[in-house]
Amino acid sequence: MTVRVLLADDQTLVREAFAMLVESARDMEVVGQAATGRQAVELAAAARPDLVVMDIRMPDLDGIEATRLIAADEDLADVRVLVLTTYDTDENIVDALRAGASGFLVKDTRPAELLDAIRTVAAGEALLSPGPTARLIERFLRSPSAPRTGGPDCLSGREREVLALVARGLNNTEIADALGLSPLTAKTHVSRIMGKLAARDRAQLVIVAYESGMVTPGSV
């Protein structure tokens, strides 16, 4: 399956370099390039990519607001956003999560790691490492503008176990190994949990786990 990628960055050389990198992967293709946030939103609606690699600092409309508009569009519910920026700051990470991003990377990430990140986010995984970002998630959840999803009270005991492992950054295979399940069963549990909690992706599941106190900063 080919991952269809839209690149949004105001620097032409950076955008072209990313395009060459993405096109070098056999399982990916670039379906559009945007130089502004507004162009990114328009191209996302027109090209319907699987994933947008979104720079934060752009003219016309910044990447955070562009991400927010894409995430809020029901017609683009399957489009994921991977925020890529030079500025690895608390504010940017919190704002990216609040806007609906499914992943966050800085631009000095190695090429292979960027490609892996694209695959991870396009597959519906959250590119969050709860240990290093625990304090940022805690700050995010204290914000009055943080989105509220359903609580975990509606989950079964097994589903709560799976949710806690998702919040600790485990993928489906790792969850399966930890709980003695098949990877398919673990994936089914994650999908069912997302449905019950009305979560867009695994990033929101991490937020629910922290918000409910199932996982606390410093425990991962």
PDB file of C-alpha atoms in Angstrom:
ATOM      1  CA  MET A   1       0.000   0.000   0.000  1.00  0.00           C
ATOM      2  CA  THR A   2       1.406   3.384  -1.017  1.00  0.00           C
ATOM      3  CA  VAL A   3       1.349   6.221   1.512  1.00  0.00           C
ATOM      4  CA  ARG A   4       0.257   9.431  -0.209  1.00  0.00           C
ATOM      5  CA  VAL A   5       2.125  12.396   1.286  1.00  0.00           C
ATOM      6  CA  LEU A   6       1.526  16.137   1.102  1.00  0.00           C
ATOM      7  CA  LEU A   7       4.505  18.334   2.014  1.00  0.00           C
ATOM      8  CA  ALA A   8       3.975  21.791   3.524  1.00  0.00           C
ATOM      9  CA  ASP A   9       7.014  24.005   4.099  1.00  0.00           C
ATOM     10  CA  ASP A  10       7.730  27.592   3.073  1.00  0.00           C
ATOM     11  CA  GLN A  11      11.369  26.839   2.218  1.00  0.00           C
ATOM     12  CA  THR A  12      11.616  25.523  -1.329  1.00  0.00           C
ATOM     13  CA  LEU A  13      14.937  23.733  -0.811  1.00  0.00           C
ATOM     14  CA  VAL A  14      13.671  21.974   2.312  1.00  0.00           C
ATOM     15  CA  ARG A  15      10.456  20.979   0.567  1.00  0.00           C
ATOM     16  CA  GLU A  16      12.308  19.620  -2.459  1.00  0.00           C
ATOM     17  CA  ALA A  17      14.721  17.684  -0.247  1.00  0.00           C
ATOM     18  CA  PHE A  18      11.808  16.108   1.616  1.00  0.00           C
ATOM     19  CA  ALA A  19      10.126  15.311  -1.694  1.00  0.00           C
ATOM     20  CA  MET A  20      13.223  13.489  -2.963  1.00  0.00           C
ATOM     21  CA  LEU A  21      13.461  11.558   0.294  1.00  0.00           C
ATOM     22  CA  VAL A  22       9.801  10.529   0.260  1.00  0.00           C
ATOM     23  CA  GLU A  23       9.890   9.561  -3.415  1.00  0.00           C
ATOM     24  CA  SER A  24      12.958   7.391  -2.735  1.00  0.00           C
ATOM     25  CA  ALA A  25      10.787   5.108  -0.594  1.00  0.00           C
ATOM     26  CA  ARG A  26       8.987   2.423  -2.593  1.00  0.00           C
ATOM     27  CA  ASP A  27       5.892   2.616  -0.419  1.00  0.00           C
ATOM     28  CA  MET A  28       5.392   6.397  -0.623  1.00  0.00           C
ATOM     29  CA  GLU A  29       4.569   9.100  -3.117  1.00  0.00           C
ATOM     30  CA  VAL A  30       4.323  12.890  -2.958  1.00  0.00           C
ATOM     31  CA  VAL A  31       0.886  14.067  -4.072  1.00  0.00           C
ATOM     32  CA  GLY A  32       1.417  17.787  -3.507  1.00  0.00           C
ATOM     33  CA  GLN A  33       3.617  20.544  -2.131  1.00  0.00           C
ATOM     34  CA  ALA A  34       2.448  23.657  -0.293  1.00  0.00           C
ATOM     35  CA  ALA A  35       4.421  26.795   0.544  1.00  0.00           C
ATOM     36  CA  THR A  36       1.862  28.223   2.974  1.00  0.00           C
ATOM     37  CA  GLY A  37      -0.557  26.902   5.544  1.00  0.00           C
ATOM     38  CA  ARG A  38      -3.524  27.973   3.468  1.00  0.00           C
ATOM     39  CA  GLN A  39      -2.173  26.091   0.450  1.00  0.00           C
ATOM     40  CA  ALA A  40      -1.718  23.039   2.675  1.00  0.00           C
ATOM     41  CA  VAL A  41      -5.380  23.112   3.686  1.00  0.00           C
ATOM     42  CA  GLU A  42      -6.526  23.590   0.091  1.00  0.00           C
ATOM     43  CA  LEU A  43      -4.284  20.816  -1.248  1.00  0.00           C
ATOM     44  CA  ALA A  44      -5.333  18.460   1.546  1.00  0.00           C
ATOM     45  CA  ALA A  45      -8.942  18.917   0.458  1.00  0.00           C
ATOM     46  CA  ALA A  46      -8.079  18.470  -3.218  1.00  0.00           C
ATOM     47  CA  ALA A  47      -5.526  15.629  -3.071  1.00  0.00           C
ATOM     48  CA  ARG A  48      -6.830  13.755   0.009  1.00  0.00           C
ATOM     49  CA  PRO A  49      -3.378  12.551   1.113  1.00  0.00           C
ATOM     50  CA  ASP A  50      -2.902   9.927   3.783  1.00  0.00           C
ATOM     51  CA  LEU A  51      -0.569  12.248   5.643  1.00  0.00           C
ATOM     52  CA  VAL A  52       0.573  15.859   5.669  1.00  0.00           C
ATOM     53  CA  VAL A  53       4.126  16.691   6.752  1.00  0.00           C
ATOM     54  CA  MET A  54       3.460  20.144   8.180  1.00  0.00           C
ATOM     55  CA  ASP A  55       5.981  22.848   9.016  1.00  0.00           C
ATOM     56  CA  ILE A  56       4.929  25.156  11.859  1.00  0.00           C
ATOM     57  CA  ARG A  57       6.421  28.456  10.757  1.00  0.00           C
ATOM     58  CA  MET A  58       4.780  29.396   7.451  1.00  0.00           C
ATOM     59  CA  PRO A  59       3.327  32.606   5.973  1.00  0.00           C
ATOM     60  CA  ASP A  60      -0.362  33.294   5.356  1.00  0.00           C
ATOM     61  CA  LEU A  61      -1.490  30.613   7.820  1.00  0.00           C
ATOM     62  CA  ASP A  62       0.861  28.860  10.208  1.00  0.00           C
ATOM     63  CA  GLY A  63       1.118  25.089  10.429  1.00  0.00           C
ATOM     64  CA  ILE A  64      -0.707  24.868  13.743  1.00  0.00           C
ATOM     65  CA  GLU A  65      -3.803  26.629  12.414  1.00  0.00           C
ATOM     66  CA  ALA A  66      -3.608  24.668   9.147  1.00  0.00           C
ATOM     67  CA  THR A  67      -3.498  21.446  11.181  1.00  0.00           C
ATOM     68  CA  ARG A  68      -6.504  22.590  13.199  1.00  0.00           C
ATOM     69  CA  LEU A  69      -8.532  23.252  10.030  1.00  0.00           C
ATOM     70  CA  ILE A  70      -7.643  19.885   8.517  1.00  0.00           C
ATOM     71  CA  ALA A  71      -8.444  17.989  11.726  1.00  0.00           C
ATOM     72  CA  ALA A  72     -11.791  19.791  12.047  1.00  0.00           C
ATOM     73  CA  ASP A  73     -12.916  18.936   8.506  1.00  0.00           C
ATOM     74  CA  GLU A  74     -15.064  15.795   8.599  1.00  0.00           C
ATOM     75  CA  ASP A  75     -14.279  15.149   4.928  1.00  0.00           C
ATOM     76  CA  LEU A  76     -10.593  14.889   5.877  1.00  0.00           C
ATOM     77  CA  ALA A  77     -11.087  12.574   8.845  1.00  0.00           C
ATOM     78  CA  ASP A  78      -8.624  10.049   7.415  1.00  0.00           C
ATOM     79  CA  VAL A  79      -5.877  12.613   6.814  1.00  0.00           C
ATOM     80  CA  ARG A  80      -3.143  12.545   9.453  1.00  0.00           C
ATOM     81  CA  VAL A  81      -0.750  15.388  10.199  1.00  0.00           C
ATOM     82  CA  LEU A  82       2.907  14.983  11.173  1.00  0.00           C
ATOM     83  CA  VAL A  83       4.228  18.307  12.448  1.00  0.00           C
ATOM     84  CA  LEU A  84       7.849  18.947  11.573  1.00  0.00           C
ATOM     85  CA  THR A  85       9.633  21.999  12.917  1.00  0.00           C
ATOM     86  CA  THR A  86      13.010  23.488  13.748  1.00  0.00           C
ATOM     87  CA  TYR A  87      11.719  24.661  17.089  1.00  0.00           C
ATOM     88  CA  ASP A  88      11.475  21.872  19.676  1.00  0.00           C
ATOM     89  CA  THR A  89       9.654  23.900  22.330  1.00  0.00           C
ATOM     90  CA  ASP A  90       6.935  23.160  24.875  1.00  0.00           C
ATOM     91  CA  GLU A  91       4.580  25.614  23.230  1.00  0.00           C
ATOM     92  CA  ASN A  92       4.882  24.028  19.801  1.00  0.00           C
ATOM     93  CA  ILE A  93       4.353  20.480  21.069  1.00  0.00           C
ATOM     94  CA  VAL A  94       1.326  21.479  23.126  1.00  0.00           C
ATOM     95  CA  ASP A  95      -0.162  23.510  20.279  1.00  0.00           C
ATOM     96  CA  ALA A  96       0.419  20.689  17.797  1.00  0.00           C
ATOM     97  CA  LEU A  97      -1.440  18.229  20.047  1.00  0.00           C
ATOM     98  CA  ARG A  98      -4.231  20.688  20.663  1.00  0.00           C
ATOM     99  CA  ALA A  99      -4.632  21.295  16.940  1.00  0.00           C
ATOM    100  CA  GLY A 100      -5.009  17.582  16.205  1.00  0.00           C
ATOM    101  CA  ALA A 101      -1.542  16.524  15.055  1.00  0.00           C
ATOM    102  CA  SER A 102      -0.776  12.815  15.298  1.00  0.00           C
ATOM    103  CA  GLY A 103       2.966  13.266  15.484  1.00  0.00           C
ATOM    104  CA  PHE A 104       5.738  15.744  16.179  1.00  0.00           C
ATOM    105  CA  LEU A 105       9.346  15.737  14.953  1.00  0.00           C
ATOM    106  CA  VAL A 106      12.145  18.262  14.700  1.00  0.00           C
ATOM    107  CA  LYS A 107      13.866  18.915  11.372  1.00  0.00           C
ATOM    108  CA  ASP A 108      17.227  17.478  12.435  1.00  0.00           C
ATOM    109  CA  THR A 109      15.619  14.019  12.480  1.00  0.00           C
ATOM    110  CA  ARG A 110      17.578  11.522  10.396  1.00  0.00           C
ATOM    111  CA  PRO A 111      16.074  10.667   6.971  1.00  0.00           C
ATOM    112  CA  ALA A 112      15.310   7.065   7.885  1.00  0.00           C
ATOM    113  CA  GLU A 113      13.569   8.206  11.062  1.00  0.00           C
ATOM    114  CA  LEU A 114      11.418  10.644   9.100  1.00  0.00           C
ATOM    115  CA  LEU A 115      10.304   7.888   6.728  1.00  0.00           C
ATOM    116  CA  ASP A 116       9.527   5.611   9.659  1.00  0.00           C
ATOM    117  CA  ALA A 117       7.565   8.442  11.279  1.00  0.00           C
ATOM    118  CA  ILE A 118       5.493   8.898   8.122  1.00  0.00           C
ATOM    119  CA  ARG A 119       4.686   5.179   8.058  1.00  0.00           C
ATOM    120  CA  THR A 120       3.843   5.172  11.766  1.00  0.00           C
ATOM    121  CA  VAL A 121       1.458   8.127  11.650  1.00  0.00           C
ATOM    122  CA  ALA A 122      -0.134   7.082   8.346  1.00  0.00           C
ATOM    123  CA  ALA A 123      -0.911   3.694   9.922  1.00  0.00           C
ATOM    124  CA  GLY A 124      -2.883   5.428  12.663  1.00  0.00           C
ATOM    125  CA  GLU A 125      -0.208   5.228  15.342  1.00  0.00           C
ATOM    126  CA  ALA A 126       0.615   8.205  17.564  1.00  0.00           C
ATOM    127  CA  LEU A 127       4.188   9.379  17.223  1.00  0.00           C
ATOM    128  CA  LEU A 128       4.501  10.327  20.875  1.00  0.00           C
ATOM    129  CA  SER A 129       7.036   9.139  23.382  1.00  0.00           C
ATOM    130  CA  PRO A 130       5.109   9.552  26.646  1.00  0.00           C
ATOM    131  CA  GLY A 131       8.219   9.384  28.853  1.00  0.00           C
ATOM    132  CA  PRO A 132      10.109  12.392  27.437  1.00  0.00           C
ATOM    133  CA  THR A 133       6.898  14.331  26.730  1.00  0.00           C
ATOM    134  CA  ALA A 134       5.047  13.530  29.969  1.00  0.00           C
ATOM    135  CA  ARG A 135       5.459  17.010  31.411  1.00  0.00           C
ATOM    136  CA  LEU A 136       4.241  18.514  28.134  1.00  0.00           C
ATOM    137  CA  ILE A 137       1.137  16.332  28.050  1.00  0.00           C
ATOM    138  CA  GLU A 138       0.430  17.199  31.678  1.00  0.00           C
ATOM    139  CA  ARG A 139       0.651  20.904  30.840  1.00  0.00           C
ATOM    140  CA  PHE A 140      -1.551  20.345  27.803  1.00  0.00           C
ATOM    141  CA  LEU A 141      -4.226  18.665  29.875  1.00  0.00           C
ATOM    142  CA  ARG A 142      -4.251  21.518  32.387  1.00  0.00           C
ATOM    143  CA  SER A 143      -5.059  23.949  29.588  1.00  0.00           C
ATOM    144  CA  PRO A 144      -8.722  25.036  29.592  1.00  0.00           C
ATOM    145  CA  SER A 145      -8.779  24.759  25.792  1.00  0.00           C
ATOM    146  CA  ALA A 146      -7.672  21.126  25.736  1.00  0.00           C
ATOM    147  CA  PRO A 147     -10.253  18.972  23.928  1.00  0.00           C
ATOM    148  CA  ARG A 148     -12.268  16.566  26.049  1.00  0.00           C
ATOM    149  CA  THR A 149     -12.869  13.023  24.929  1.00  0.00           C
ATOM    150  CA  GLY A 150     -14.922  10.359  26.633  1.00  0.00           C
ATOM    151  CA  GLY A 151     -13.484   8.843  29.816  1.00  0.00           C
ATOM    152  CA  PRO A 152     -12.268   5.263  30.191  1.00  0.00           C
ATOM    153  CA  ASP A 153     -15.160   4.204  32.460  1.00  0.00           C
ATOM    154  CA  CYS A 154     -16.902   2.652  29.453  1.00  0.00           C
ATOM    155  CA  LEU A 155     -13.954   0.328  28.804  1.00  0.00           C
ATOM    156  CA  SER A 156     -13.614  -3.273  29.891  1.00  0.00           C
ATOM    157  CA  GLY A 157     -10.761  -4.335  32.157  1.00  0.00           C
ATOM    158  CA  ARG A 158      -8.766  -5.658  29.216  1.00  0.00           C
ATOM    159  CA  GLU A 159      -9.364  -2.497  27.222  1.00  0.00           C
ATOM    160  CA  ARG A 160      -8.098  -0.406  30.136  1.00  0.00           C
ATOM    161  CA  GLU A 161      -4.933  -2.517  30.185  1.00  0.00           C
ATOM    162  CA  VAL A 162      -4.472  -1.940  26.451  1.00  0.00           C
ATOM    163  CA  LEU A 163      -5.090   1.794  26.818  1.00  0.00           C
ATOM    164  CA  ALA A 164      -2.456   2.072  29.544  1.00  0.00           C
ATOM    165  CA  LEU A 165       0.083   0.356  27.283  1.00  0.00           C
ATOM    166  CA  VAL A 166      -0.817   2.623  24.350  1.00  0.00           C
ATOM    167  CA  ALA A 167      -0.124   5.599  26.634  1.00  0.00           C
ATOM    168  CA  ARG A 168       3.282   4.154  27.419  1.00  0.00           C
ATOM    169  CA  GLY A 169       4.167   4.222  23.734  1.00  0.00           C
ATOM    170  CA  LEU A 170       3.804   0.530  22.885  1.00  0.00           C
ATOM    171  CA  ASN A 171       2.766  -0.475  19.380  1.00  0.00           C
ATOM    172  CA  ASN A 172       0.293  -3.268  18.654  1.00  0.00           C
ATOM    173  CA  THR A 173       2.936  -5.996  18.509  1.00  0.00           C
ATOM    174  CA  GLU A 174       4.463  -4.884  21.813  1.00  0.00           C
ATOM    175  CA  ILE A 175       1.015  -4.715  23.424  1.00  0.00           C
ATOM    176  CA  ALA A 176       0.296  -8.226  22.175  1.00  0.00           C
ATOM    177  CA  ASP A 177       3.554  -9.529  23.665  1.00  0.00           C
ATOM    178  CA  ALA A 178       2.921  -7.793  26.987  1.00  0.00           C
ATOM    179  CA  LEU A 179      -0.591  -9.198  27.367  1.00  0.00           C
ATOM    180  CA  GLY A 180      -0.165 -12.574  25.699  1.00  0.00           C
ATOM    181  CA  LEU A 181      -2.412 -11.704  22.757  1.00  0.00           C
ATOM    182  CA  SER A 182      -2.101 -11.982  19.011  1.00  0.00           C
ATOM    183  CA  PRO A 183      -1.156  -8.731  17.200  1.00  0.00           C
ATOM    184  CA  LEU A 184      -4.522  -8.832  15.424  1.00  0.00           C
ATOM    185  CA  THR A 185      -6.381  -9.047  18.738  1.00  0.00           C
ATOM    186  CA  ALA A 186      -4.333  -6.163  20.134  1.00  0.00           C
ATOM    187  CA  LYS A 187      -5.142  -4.095  17.040  1.00  0.00           C
ATOM    188  CA  THR A 188      -8.837  -4.925  17.417  1.00  0.00           C
ATOM    189  CA  HIS A 189      -8.776  -3.803  21.046  1.00  0.00           C
ATOM    190  CA  VAL A 190      -7.132  -0.503  20.095  1.00  0.00           C
ATOM    191  CA  SER A 191      -9.668   0.122  17.326  1.00  0.00           C
ATOM    192  CA  ARG A 192     -12.570  -0.676  19.653  1.00  0.00           C
ATOM    193  CA  ILE A 193     -11.176   1.662  22.323  1.00  0.00           C
ATOM    194  CA  MET A 194     -10.843   4.467  19.788  1.00  0.00           C
ATOM    195  CA  GLY A 195     -14.464   3.950  18.801  1.00  0.00           C
ATOM    196  CA  LYS A 196     -15.746   3.945  22.389  1.00  0.00           C
ATOM    197  CA  LEU A 197     -13.798   7.082  23.307  1.00  0.00           C
ATOM    198  CA  ALA A 198     -14.502   8.878  20.017  1.00  0.00           C
ATOM    199  CA  ALA A 199     -10.762   9.336  19.589  1.00  0.00           C
ATOM    200  CA  ARG A 200      -9.369  10.401  16.237  1.00  0.00           C
ATOM    201  CA  ASP A 201      -6.147   8.453  16.674  1.00  0.00           C
ATOM    202  CA  ARG A 202      -3.736   7.018  19.226  1.00  0.00           C
ATOM    203  CA  ALA A 203      -2.492  10.471  20.175  1.00  0.00           C
ATOM    204  CA  GLN A 204      -5.913  11.192  21.651  1.00  0.00           C
ATOM    205  CA  LEU A 205      -5.849   7.853  23.459  1.00  0.00           C
ATOM    206  CA  VAL A 206      -2.648   8.961  25.176  1.00  0.00           C
ATOM    207  CA  ILE A 207      -4.404  12.167  26.222  1.00  0.00           C
ATOM    208  CA  VAL A 208      -7.357  10.206  27.653  1.00  0.00           C
ATOM    209  CA  ALA A 209      -5.010   7.987  29.658  1.00  0.00           C
ATOM    210  CA  TYR A 210      -3.279  10.993  31.215  1.00  0.00           C
ATOM    211  CA  GLU A 211      -6.490  12.950  31.676  1.00  0.00           C
ATOM    212  CA  SER A 212      -8.155  10.097  33.557  1.00  0.00           C
ATOM    213  CA  GLY A 213      -5.134   9.445  35.774  1.00  0.00           C
ATOM    214  CA  MET A 214      -4.560   5.952  34.371  1.00  0.00           C
ATOM    215  CA  VAL A 215      -1.052   7.069  33.520  1.00  0.00           C
ATOM    216  CA  THR A 216       0.691   9.903  35.328  1.00  0.00           C
ATOM    217  CA  PRO A 217       3.788  11.948  34.448  1.00  0.00           C
ATOM    218  CA  GLY A 218       6.826  10.194  35.811  1.00  0.00           C
ATOM    219  CA  SER A 219       5.240   6.736  35.723  1.00  0.00           C
ATOM    220  CA  VAL A 220       6.484   5.902  32.206  1.00  0.00           C
TER     221      VAL A 220
END
